[in-house]
Amino acid sequence: MQTFETQELISQISTKPYNRNDWQGGYKSLKQEFDYWIDDIEGQIPPELHGTLFRNGPGLLDINGQPIHHPFDGDGMISRITFANGRAHFRNRFVRTDAYLEEQKAGKLLYRGVFGTQKPGGWLANAFDFKLKNIANTNVIYWGDKLLALWEAAEPHRLDPHTLDTLGKEYFHGVLSEGEAFSAHPCFDPSCEFDGGEPCLVNFSIKVGLSTTITIFELDTTGTIVRKHTHSVPGFAFIHDFAITPNYCVFFQNPVSFNPIPFALGIRGAGECIKFQPNQPTRVIIIPRQPPLDKGGLRGVQIIETHSGFVFHHANAFEQGNEIIIDSICYESLPEVEPESDFRQTDFDALKPGQLWRFHLNLQDKTVQRKLIESRCCEFPTLHPQKVGREHRYLYIGAAHAPSGNAPLQAFLKMDLHSGERQLWSAAPKGFASEPVFVPRPYSQGEDDGWVLALVYDASCDRSDVVILDARNFNKDPVARLHLKHHIPYGLHGNFSSEVFV
Ligand code: FE
């Protein structure tokens, strides 16, 4: 079986552009909740940058001094940066999930984490405890006048966008049932053909077993679920993200197996029981967004096989003739979480980088052609929100500083897929990057006419910056660097809303 083999460049750089101690600084808990106008600013905030950037990620890397095993097990903390009239305001709040409140009250770990965090007391204290902690730490969206913190294995938590207070769990007028999953990677269709060209939100959930159930949800602009359909596909599936086109949802079913026994016996977290299967293909699952006639059946669902590999995140997909074209960040294999390892001691050189590939899925011939677009280590791709599901020219991605090898993200890469041009803005050696978010300039003309916003951890002063880049030109200095008064632990995903919440 061929894999998404990593393509190596010969590195010209003999010294690393980062120091691991500096990188580790971004993995500390932020226990305080802040609320202030940002006044330490280099450059100028564009006065026409108007709206709110919401970010989510693990805010706690320990519970009262007891370390968690993996950052994905950290309690969700929302950071909100509001831009209005050339000024910016910061606020952060933890999502008050039931488990967060219980553990904070108890002052100790009460729950096992999916990614290997165990309760104290060894395997006996953990065996046969299948309670999941809905940690609401992966993404935050503002849709249908609701601010929702998302975690892929359970229902969203709704927050007040003005105060960031937790209001409770969200069930979309009872369409979602208690504990039902709602993934952390919704796609926003800017112009939905089924809703008269109105925008809509498309999301999914995964229910695993010997076969896997994929449910598709589509929400209109009022936040009402207007389409929901369920499909069963063969085998166990670990699917974190998907992509949409006007007519299809596209999933990559990574070749993995799941052995639940060590989890049941309290020896490993559930996520540590997933094993990559290099000799099996990746299955690309293509589900029409219009529900099939026979409810729950496979009719209309296509599965096409391609090389073995692992994908967490897709950049975008679009339709072209008989093909769906999809750009995805691919790894040669799943970086496995080991029970005895410490994520702060990650040996970046021992792992293969994520690289951007383009796949041509031919729906007629049921074939897949693929090519490497970017060999630089990269993650967290984003693009102009109006290009979701449509052919895009530009992508913005978190990237390593050096053109080869595996390393922490320290830079942002702008890719022009028409000309092939690359522009890189790097925060190395002391800066560490996160997911970029593209915000179009009001009344913008071009696809890259706007700003790229991102949090950058600055190890030289142990605090984080909000960096505003001119998306038209990454070669220039940032438009502004907003110095926060504290660090923000490395986060996961977020979104921008043109509404102002202070
Ligand atoms: Fe993700």
Coordinates of C-alpha atoms and ligand atoms in Angstrom, one line a residue:
M1 CA 0.0 0.0 0.0
Q2 CA 1.4 3.4 -1.0
T3 CA 1.1 6.1 1.6
F4 CA 0.9 9.9 1.6
E5 CA 4.7 9.7 1.7
T6 CA 6.5 12.7 3.0
Q7 CA 8.4 14.6 0.4
E8 CA 11.7 15.8 1.8
L9 CA 13.7 18.9 0.8
I10 CA 17.4 19.1 1.5
S11 CA 17.5 21.6 4.4
Q12 CA 20.0 24.5 4.1
I13 CA 19.5 25.3 7.8
S14 CA 21.8 23.7 10.3
T15 CA 20.4 25.3 13.4
K16 CA 16.8 25.1 14.5
P17 CA 14.7 28.2 14.3
Y18 CA 13.2 27.4 17.7
N19 CA 14.1 26.3 21.1
R20 CA 11.9 23.5 22.7
N21 CA 11.9 25.3 26.1
D22 CA 10.4 28.4 24.4
W23 CA 7.8 26.3 22.7
Q24 CA 6.8 24.6 26.0
G25 CA 6.0 28.0 27.4
G26 CA 2.8 28.1 25.5
Y27 CA 1.6 24.9 27.2
K28 CA 0.8 26.3 30.7
S29 CA -2.6 26.8 32.2
L30 CA -4.2 30.3 32.1
K31 CA -6.3 30.2 35.2
Q32 CA -7.2 33.9 35.3
E33 CA -10.1 35.4 33.4
F34 CA -9.4 38.8 31.9
D35 CA -11.5 41.7 30.6
Y36 CA -9.6 44.8 29.3
W37 CA -9.0 47.1 26.4
I38 CA -5.7 46.3 24.7
D39 CA -3.4 49.3 24.9
D40 CA 0.0 47.9 24.1
I41 CA -0.1 48.0 20.3
E42 CA 2.6 48.1 17.6
G43 CA 1.2 49.5 14.3
Q44 CA -2.4 50.5 13.9
I45 CA -5.6 48.5 14.0
P46 CA -7.4 49.2 10.7
P47 CA -10.5 51.3 11.6
E48 CA -12.6 49.3 9.1
L49 CA -11.7 46.0 10.9
H50 CA -15.0 45.7 12.7
G51 CA -16.2 42.6 14.5
T52 CA -15.2 39.8 16.9
L53 CA -12.7 37.1 16.8
F54 CA -13.6 34.1 18.9
R55 CA -11.0 31.4 19.7
N56 CA -11.3 28.2 21.6
G57 CA -8.7 25.8 23.0
P58 CA -7.6 24.1 26.2
G59 CA -7.1 26.8 28.9
L60 CA -6.1 24.4 31.6
L61 CA -3.2 22.0 31.2
D62 CA -3.5 20.9 34.8
I63 CA -6.3 20.5 37.4
N64 CA -5.0 22.1 40.6
G65 CA -1.4 21.0 39.8
Q66 CA -2.3 17.5 38.5
P67 CA -1.1 17.6 34.9
I68 CA -3.4 16.4 32.1
H69 CA -1.8 13.8 29.7
H70 CA -2.6 15.6 26.4
P71 CA -3.6 19.2 25.5
F72 CA -6.8 17.9 23.8
D73 CA -8.0 16.8 27.3
G74 CA -7.8 20.5 28.5
D75 CA -10.9 22.4 29.6
G76 CA -12.3 24.7 26.9
M77 CA -11.5 28.4 27.3
I78 CA -12.9 31.0 25.0
S79 CA -10.8 34.0 24.1
R80 CA -12.7 36.9 22.5
I81 CA -11.0 39.8 20.7
T82 CA -13.4 42.6 19.7
F83 CA -12.4 45.1 17.1
A84 CA -14.2 48.5 16.9
N85 CA -13.2 52.0 15.8
G86 CA -9.5 51.1 15.6
R87 CA -9.5 49.7 19.2
A88 CA -9.5 46.1 20.5
H89 CA -10.9 44.5 23.6
F90 CA -9.9 41.2 25.2
R91 CA -12.0 38.8 27.3
N92 CA -11.5 35.2 28.2
R93 CA -13.8 32.8 30.0
F94 CA -13.8 29.1 30.7
V95 CA -16.8 27.2 29.4
R96 CA -18.6 26.2 32.6
T97 CA -19.2 22.6 31.6
D98 CA -20.6 20.3 34.3
A99 CA -17.2 18.5 34.5
Y100 CA -15.2 21.8 34.7
L101 CA -17.4 23.0 37.7
E102 CA -17.1 19.6 39.5
E103 CA -13.4 19.4 39.1
Q104 CA -12.8 23.0 40.1
K105 CA -14.9 22.5 43.2
A106 CA -13.1 19.3 44.1
G107 CA -9.7 20.7 43.2
K108 CA -8.7 17.4 41.5
L109 CA -9.1 15.3 38.4
L110 CA -12.5 13.5 38.5
Y111 CA -12.7 12.4 34.8
R112 CA -10.6 10.4 32.4
G113 CA -9.7 12.2 29.2
V114 CA -10.1 10.8 25.7
F115 CA -6.5 11.4 25.0
G116 CA -5.0 9.6 28.0
T117 CA -5.6 11.7 31.1
Q118 CA -6.4 9.3 33.9
K119 CA -7.8 9.8 37.3
P120 CA -5.2 9.3 40.1
G121 CA -5.1 5.8 41.6
G122 CA -3.8 3.8 38.7
W123 CA -5.8 1.5 36.4
L124 CA -8.0 0.2 39.2
A125 CA -9.4 3.8 39.7
N126 CA -10.0 4.1 36.0
A127 CA -11.2 0.6 34.9
F128 CA -14.7 0.5 33.5
D129 CA -15.3 4.2 33.9
F130 CA -16.7 5.2 30.5
K131 CA -17.9 8.6 31.5
L132 CA -16.9 11.2 28.9
K133 CA -16.1 14.7 29.9
N134 CA -17.6 17.2 27.4
I135 CA -14.8 19.7 27.5
A136 CA -16.1 22.1 24.9
N137 CA -12.5 22.9 23.8
T138 CA -12.2 22.6 20.1
N139 CA -14.1 25.3 18.2
V140 CA -16.4 28.3 18.8
I141 CA -18.9 29.6 16.2
Y142 CA -21.4 32.4 16.1
W143 CA -24.5 31.2 14.1
G144 CA -28.2 32.0 14.3
D145 CA -27.5 34.6 17.1
K146 CA -26.0 31.8 19.2
L147 CA -22.4 31.5 20.4
L148 CA -21.5 27.8 20.6
A149 CA -18.5 26.1 22.0
L150 CA -18.0 22.8 20.2
W151 CA -16.4 19.5 21.0
E152 CA -16.8 16.7 18.5
A153 CA -18.1 13.9 20.7
A154 CA -21.1 15.6 22.4
E155 CA -23.6 18.5 22.2
P156 CA -22.4 22.1 22.0
H157 CA -22.4 24.5 24.9
R158 CA -24.1 27.9 24.4
L159 CA -22.5 31.0 25.7
D160 CA -23.6 34.7 26.0
P161 CA -21.5 36.5 23.3
H162 CA -21.5 39.7 25.4
T163 CA -20.3 38.2 28.8
L164 CA -19.1 34.7 27.6
D165 CA -21.2 33.3 30.5
T166 CA -22.2 29.6 29.8
L167 CA -25.9 29.4 29.3
G168 CA -26.2 25.6 29.0
K169 CA -26.2 22.9 26.4
E170 CA -27.7 23.5 22.9
Y171 CA -30.1 21.0 21.4
F172 CA -31.5 23.1 18.4
H173 CA -35.1 22.9 19.5
G174 CA -34.8 19.2 20.4
V175 CA -33.4 18.0 17.1
L176 CA -30.2 17.0 18.8
S177 CA -30.7 14.5 21.7
E178 CA -28.9 14.5 25.0
G179 CA -25.3 13.5 24.5
E180 CA -25.6 13.4 20.7
A181 CA -22.4 14.5 18.9
F182 CA -22.2 17.6 16.8
S183 CA -18.7 17.9 15.3
A184 CA -16.3 20.8 16.0
H185 CA -15.7 21.4 12.3
P186 CA -18.9 22.8 10.7
C187 CA -18.6 24.3 7.2
F188 CA -20.3 27.5 6.3
D189 CA -21.8 27.4 2.9
P190 CA -21.9 31.0 1.7
S191 CA -24.7 30.4 -0.8
C192 CA -26.8 27.3 -0.3
E193 CA -28.6 26.0 -3.4
F194 CA -31.3 24.3 -1.3
D195 CA -32.1 27.5 0.6
G196 CA -32.5 29.9 -2.3
G197 CA -28.9 31.1 -2.1
E198 CA -29.0 31.9 1.6
P199 CA -25.9 30.9 3.7
C200 CA -26.2 27.8 5.7
L201 CA -24.1 25.8 8.2
V202 CA -23.3 22.2 7.4
N203 CA -22.1 19.9 10.2
F204 CA -21.8 16.2 10.9
S205 CA -21.5 13.7 13.7
I206 CA -19.9 10.3 13.9
K207 CA -21.1 7.4 15.9
V208 CA -18.6 4.6 15.9
G209 CA -18.9 0.8 16.2
L210 CA -18.2 -2.1 14.0
S211 CA -19.7 0.1 11.3
T212 CA -19.9 3.9 11.5
T213 CA -22.9 6.2 11.4
I214 CA -22.5 9.6 9.9
T215 CA -25.2 12.1 10.4
I216 CA -25.3 15.3 8.4
F217 CA -26.9 18.5 9.8
E218 CA -27.8 21.6 7.9
L219 CA -28.8 24.8 9.7
D220 CA -30.4 27.9 8.2
T221 CA -29.5 31.4 9.2
T222 CA -31.9 31.3 12.2
G223 CA -30.0 28.4 13.6
T224 CA -32.7 25.9 12.9
I225 CA -31.8 22.4 11.7
V226 CA -33.5 22.2 8.3
R227 CA -31.9 19.0 6.9
K228 CA -30.7 16.0 8.9
H229 CA -29.9 12.6 7.4
T230 CA -28.0 9.6 8.6
H231 CA -25.8 7.1 6.7
S232 CA -24.0 3.9 7.7
V233 CA -20.6 3.1 6.3
P234 CA -18.5 0.0 6.9
G235 CA -15.8 -0.1 9.5
F236 CA -14.6 2.0 12.4
A237 CA -14.0 5.6 11.5
F238 CA -12.0 8.4 13.2
I239 CA -13.1 11.5 11.4
H240 CA -12.3 14.9 12.8
D241 CA -13.1 17.2 9.8
F242 CA -14.9 17.2 6.5
A243 CA -15.4 19.5 3.5
I244 CA -18.4 20.6 1.5
T245 CA -19.2 21.5 -2.1
P246 CA -22.6 22.9 -3.2
N247 CA -23.9 19.3 -3.6
Y248 CA -21.7 17.0 -1.5
C249 CA -20.1 16.3 1.9
V250 CA -16.6 14.7 1.7
F251 CA -15.0 12.7 4.5
F252 CA -11.7 10.9 4.7
Q253 CA -12.0 7.6 6.6
N254 CA -8.5 7.2 7.8
P255 CA -7.2 3.6 8.0
V256 CA -7.2 3.0 11.7
S257 CA -8.4 0.2 14.0
F258 CA -9.7 0.6 17.5
N259 CA -9.1 -1.9 20.4
P260 CA -11.2 -0.8 23.3
I261 CA -9.9 -3.3 25.8
P262 CA -7.0 -1.2 27.3
F263 CA -9.5 1.7 27.6
A264 CA -12.0 -0.5 29.4
L265 CA -9.3 -1.9 31.8
G266 CA -8.2 1.6 32.7
I267 CA -4.8 1.3 31.2
R268 CA -5.2 3.7 28.2
G269 CA -7.4 6.6 27.1
A270 CA -9.8 5.8 24.3
G271 CA -7.7 7.9 21.9
E272 CA -4.7 5.9 22.7
C273 CA -6.4 2.7 21.6
I274 CA -6.6 3.9 18.0
K275 CA -3.9 2.3 15.8
F276 CA -2.9 3.4 12.3
Q277 CA -3.1 0.7 9.7
P278 CA -0.5 1.5 7.0
N279 CA -1.5 -1.4 4.8
Q280 CA -5.1 -0.3 4.4
P281 CA -6.4 2.4 2.1
T282 CA -7.9 5.7 3.0
R283 CA -11.6 5.6 2.1
V284 CA -13.0 8.8 0.7
I285 CA -16.8 9.0 1.6
I286 CA -18.9 11.3 -0.6
I287 CA -22.4 11.9 0.7
P288 CA -24.9 14.0 -1.3
R289 CA -26.2 17.0 0.7
Q290 CA -29.8 16.3 -0.5
P291 CA -31.0 13.4 1.5
P292 CA -31.2 10.1 -0.4
L293 CA -34.6 8.6 -1.1
D294 CA -34.2 5.5 1.0
K295 CA -33.5 7.0 4.4
G296 CA -30.5 5.7 6.1
G297 CA -29.4 3.6 3.2
L298 CA -26.2 3.8 1.2
R299 CA -27.8 4.9 -2.0
G300 CA -26.2 8.0 -3.3
V301 CA -23.2 7.5 -1.0
Q302 CA -19.9 6.8 -2.9
I303 CA -16.8 5.4 -1.4
I304 CA -13.5 5.7 -3.3
E305 CA -10.2 4.3 -2.1
T306 CA -6.9 6.1 -2.1
H307 CA -3.5 5.8 -0.5
S308 CA -3.0 5.1 3.2
G309 CA -2.4 8.2 5.3
F310 CA -3.9 10.4 7.9
V311 CA -5.9 13.6 7.6
F312 CA -7.1 15.8 10.4
H313 CA -8.0 18.9 8.4
H314 CA -9.2 19.8 5.0
A315 CA -8.7 23.2 3.5
N316 CA -11.5 23.3 1.0
A317 CA -13.3 21.3 -1.7
F318 CA -15.1 22.2 -5.0
E319 CA -16.8 20.6 -8.0
Q320 CA -15.3 20.6 -11.4
G321 CA -17.1 18.5 -14.1
N322 CA -17.1 14.9 -13.0
E323 CA -14.6 15.6 -10.2
I324 CA -14.5 16.9 -6.7
I325 CA -11.2 18.6 -5.9
I326 CA -10.2 18.7 -2.3
D327 CA -7.1 20.1 -0.6
S328 CA -6.1 18.4 2.6
I329 CA -3.2 18.4 5.1
C330 CA -1.9 14.8 5.0
Y331 CA 0.4 12.9 7.4
E332 CA 2.1 9.6 6.5
S333 CA 0.5 8.1 9.6
L334 CA -1.4 9.0 12.7
P335 CA 1.0 10.4 15.3
E336 CA 0.1 8.0 18.2
V337 CA -0.3 9.2 21.8
E338 CA 1.7 6.9 24.0
P339 CA 0.7 6.4 27.6
E340 CA 4.1 7.0 29.1
S341 CA 5.1 10.0 26.9
D342 CA 5.0 13.6 27.9
F343 CA 3.7 15.8 25.0
R344 CA 5.9 18.7 26.2
Q345 CA 8.9 16.5 25.3
T346 CA 7.8 16.0 21.7
D347 CA 10.7 15.2 19.5
F348 CA 9.6 17.1 16.4
D349 CA 12.4 15.5 14.3
A350 CA 11.1 12.0 15.0
L351 CA 7.7 12.8 13.5
K352 CA 6.8 13.4 9.9
P353 CA 5.3 16.8 8.9
G354 CA 1.8 17.5 7.7
Q355 CA 1.9 18.6 4.1
L356 CA -0.8 20.0 1.7
W357 CA -2.0 17.6 -1.0
R358 CA -4.6 18.1 -3.7
F359 CA -6.9 15.2 -4.5
H360 CA -9.0 14.8 -7.7
L361 CA -12.0 12.5 -6.9
N362 CA -13.4 11.3 -10.1
L363 CA -17.1 10.4 -9.4
Q364 CA -17.6 8.7 -12.8
D365 CA -14.4 6.5 -12.9
K366 CA -14.2 6.2 -9.1
T367 CA -10.6 7.0 -9.2
V368 CA -8.4 9.4 -7.1
Q369 CA -5.5 11.3 -8.5
R370 CA -3.4 13.3 -6.0
K371 CA -0.4 15.7 -6.0
L372 CA 1.6 17.4 -3.4
I373 CA 1.1 21.1 -3.4
E374 CA 3.2 22.2 -0.4
S375 CA 5.9 20.2 1.2
R376 CA 6.6 22.7 4.1
C377 CA 5.3 21.4 7.4
C378 CA 1.9 23.1 7.8
E379 CA -1.5 22.8 9.6
F380 CA -4.7 24.8 10.2
P381 CA -5.6 25.9 6.6
T382 CA -8.1 28.6 6.0
L383 CA -9.5 30.7 3.2
H384 CA -11.9 33.5 2.2
P385 CA -15.3 32.6 3.7
Q386 CA -17.1 33.2 0.3
K387 CA -14.9 30.5 -1.3
V388 CA -16.0 27.6 0.9
G389 CA -17.1 24.8 -1.5
R390 CA -16.0 26.9 -4.5
E391 CA -12.7 27.0 -6.4
H392 CA -10.3 29.0 -4.3
R393 CA -7.1 30.8 -5.4
Y394 CA -5.6 31.6 -2.0
L395 CA -5.0 29.6 1.2
Y396 CA -3.5 30.8 4.5
I397 CA -1.9 28.1 6.7
G398 CA 0.0 27.9 9.9
A399 CA 3.5 26.7 8.9
A400 CA 7.0 25.9 10.1
H401 CA 9.7 28.5 9.8
A402 CA 12.0 26.2 7.8
P403 CA 11.0 24.8 4.4
S404 CA 11.8 21.2 5.3
G405 CA 11.4 18.9 8.3
N406 CA 8.9 18.7 11.0
A407 CA 8.7 21.6 13.5
P408 CA 6.3 23.7 15.6
L409 CA 4.2 26.2 13.7
Q410 CA 6.0 29.5 13.8
A411 CA 4.9 31.2 10.6
F412 CA 1.9 31.8 8.4
L413 CA 2.1 30.8 4.7
K414 CA 0.0 32.5 2.0
M415 CA -0.4 30.2 -1.1
D416 CA -1.4 31.5 -4.5
L417 CA -2.6 28.3 -6.2
H418 CA -2.9 30.1 -9.6
S419 CA 0.6 31.5 -9.8
G420 CA 2.3 29.1 -7.4
E421 CA 3.7 32.1 -5.4
R422 CA 4.3 31.6 -1.7
Q423 CA 4.6 34.3 0.9
L424 CA 5.7 33.6 4.5
W425 CA 5.5 35.7 7.6
S426 CA 7.5 34.2 10.4
A427 CA 7.5 34.9 14.1
A428 CA 10.6 32.7 14.7
P429 CA 12.7 32.3 16.7
K430 CA 10.6 33.2 19.7
G431 CA 7.1 33.3 18.3
F432 CA 4.8 30.3 17.9
A433 CA 1.8 30.4 15.6
S434 CA -1.8 29.1 15.7
E435 CA -4.7 28.8 13.3
P436 CA -5.0 31.9 11.1
V437 CA -8.4 33.4 10.3
F438 CA -9.1 35.4 7.1
V439 CA -11.4 38.4 7.5
P440 CA -12.5 40.1 4.2
R441 CA -12.2 43.9 4.1
P442 CA -15.7 45.5 3.9
Y443 CA -16.6 46.0 0.3
S444 CA -13.5 44.1 -0.7
Q445 CA -12.8 43.3 -4.3
G446 CA -10.1 40.6 -4.5
E447 CA -10.1 37.2 -2.9
D448 CA -7.1 38.3 -0.8
D449 CA -8.4 41.7 0.1
G450 CA -8.6 41.5 3.8
W451 CA -6.6 40.6 6.9
V452 CA -5.3 37.4 8.5
L453 CA -5.8 37.4 12.3
A454 CA -4.0 35.0 14.6
L455 CA -2.7 34.5 18.1
V456 CA 1.1 34.2 18.4
Y457 CA 2.8 33.1 21.6
D458 CA 5.9 35.2 22.2
A459 CA 8.3 33.2 24.4
S460 CA 10.6 36.2 24.8
C461 CA 8.1 37.8 27.2
D462 CA 5.8 34.8 27.9
R463 CA 2.7 36.5 26.6
S464 CA 0.6 36.2 23.4
D465 CA 0.0 38.7 20.6
V466 CA -2.9 39.2 18.3
V467 CA -1.2 39.6 14.9
I468 CA -3.0 41.4 12.1
L469 CA -1.4 40.7 8.7
D470 CA -2.4 42.3 5.4
A471 CA -3.6 39.2 3.5
R472 CA -2.5 40.8 0.2
N473 CA 1.1 40.9 1.2
F474 CA 2.7 38.7 3.9
N475 CA 6.1 40.0 3.0
K476 CA 5.4 43.3 4.8
D477 CA 5.5 43.8 8.6
P478 CA 2.1 43.1 10.3
V479 CA -0.4 45.8 10.1
A480 CA -0.6 45.6 13.9
R481 CA 0.7 43.5 16.8
L482 CA -1.5 43.7 19.8
H483 CA 0.4 42.6 23.0
L484 CA -1.9 40.9 25.5
K485 CA -1.0 41.2 29.2
H486 CA -0.6 37.4 29.5
H487 CA -0.1 34.2 27.5
I488 CA -3.0 32.2 25.9
P489 CA -2.3 28.4 25.8
Y490 CA -2.0 27.1 22.3
G491 CA -5.5 26.8 21.0
L492 CA -7.4 25.0 18.4
H493 CA -10.0 26.7 16.2
G494 CA -12.1 29.8 16.1
N495 CA -14.1 32.1 13.9
F496 CA -14.7 35.8 13.1
S497 CA -18.1 37.4 13.3
S498 CA -18.8 40.9 11.8
E499 CA -20.9 41.6 14.9
V500 CA -19.2 43.6 17.7
F501 CA -19.5 42.1 21.2
V502 CA -17.9 44.0 24.1
Ligands
FE1 FE -9.6 20.5 14.1

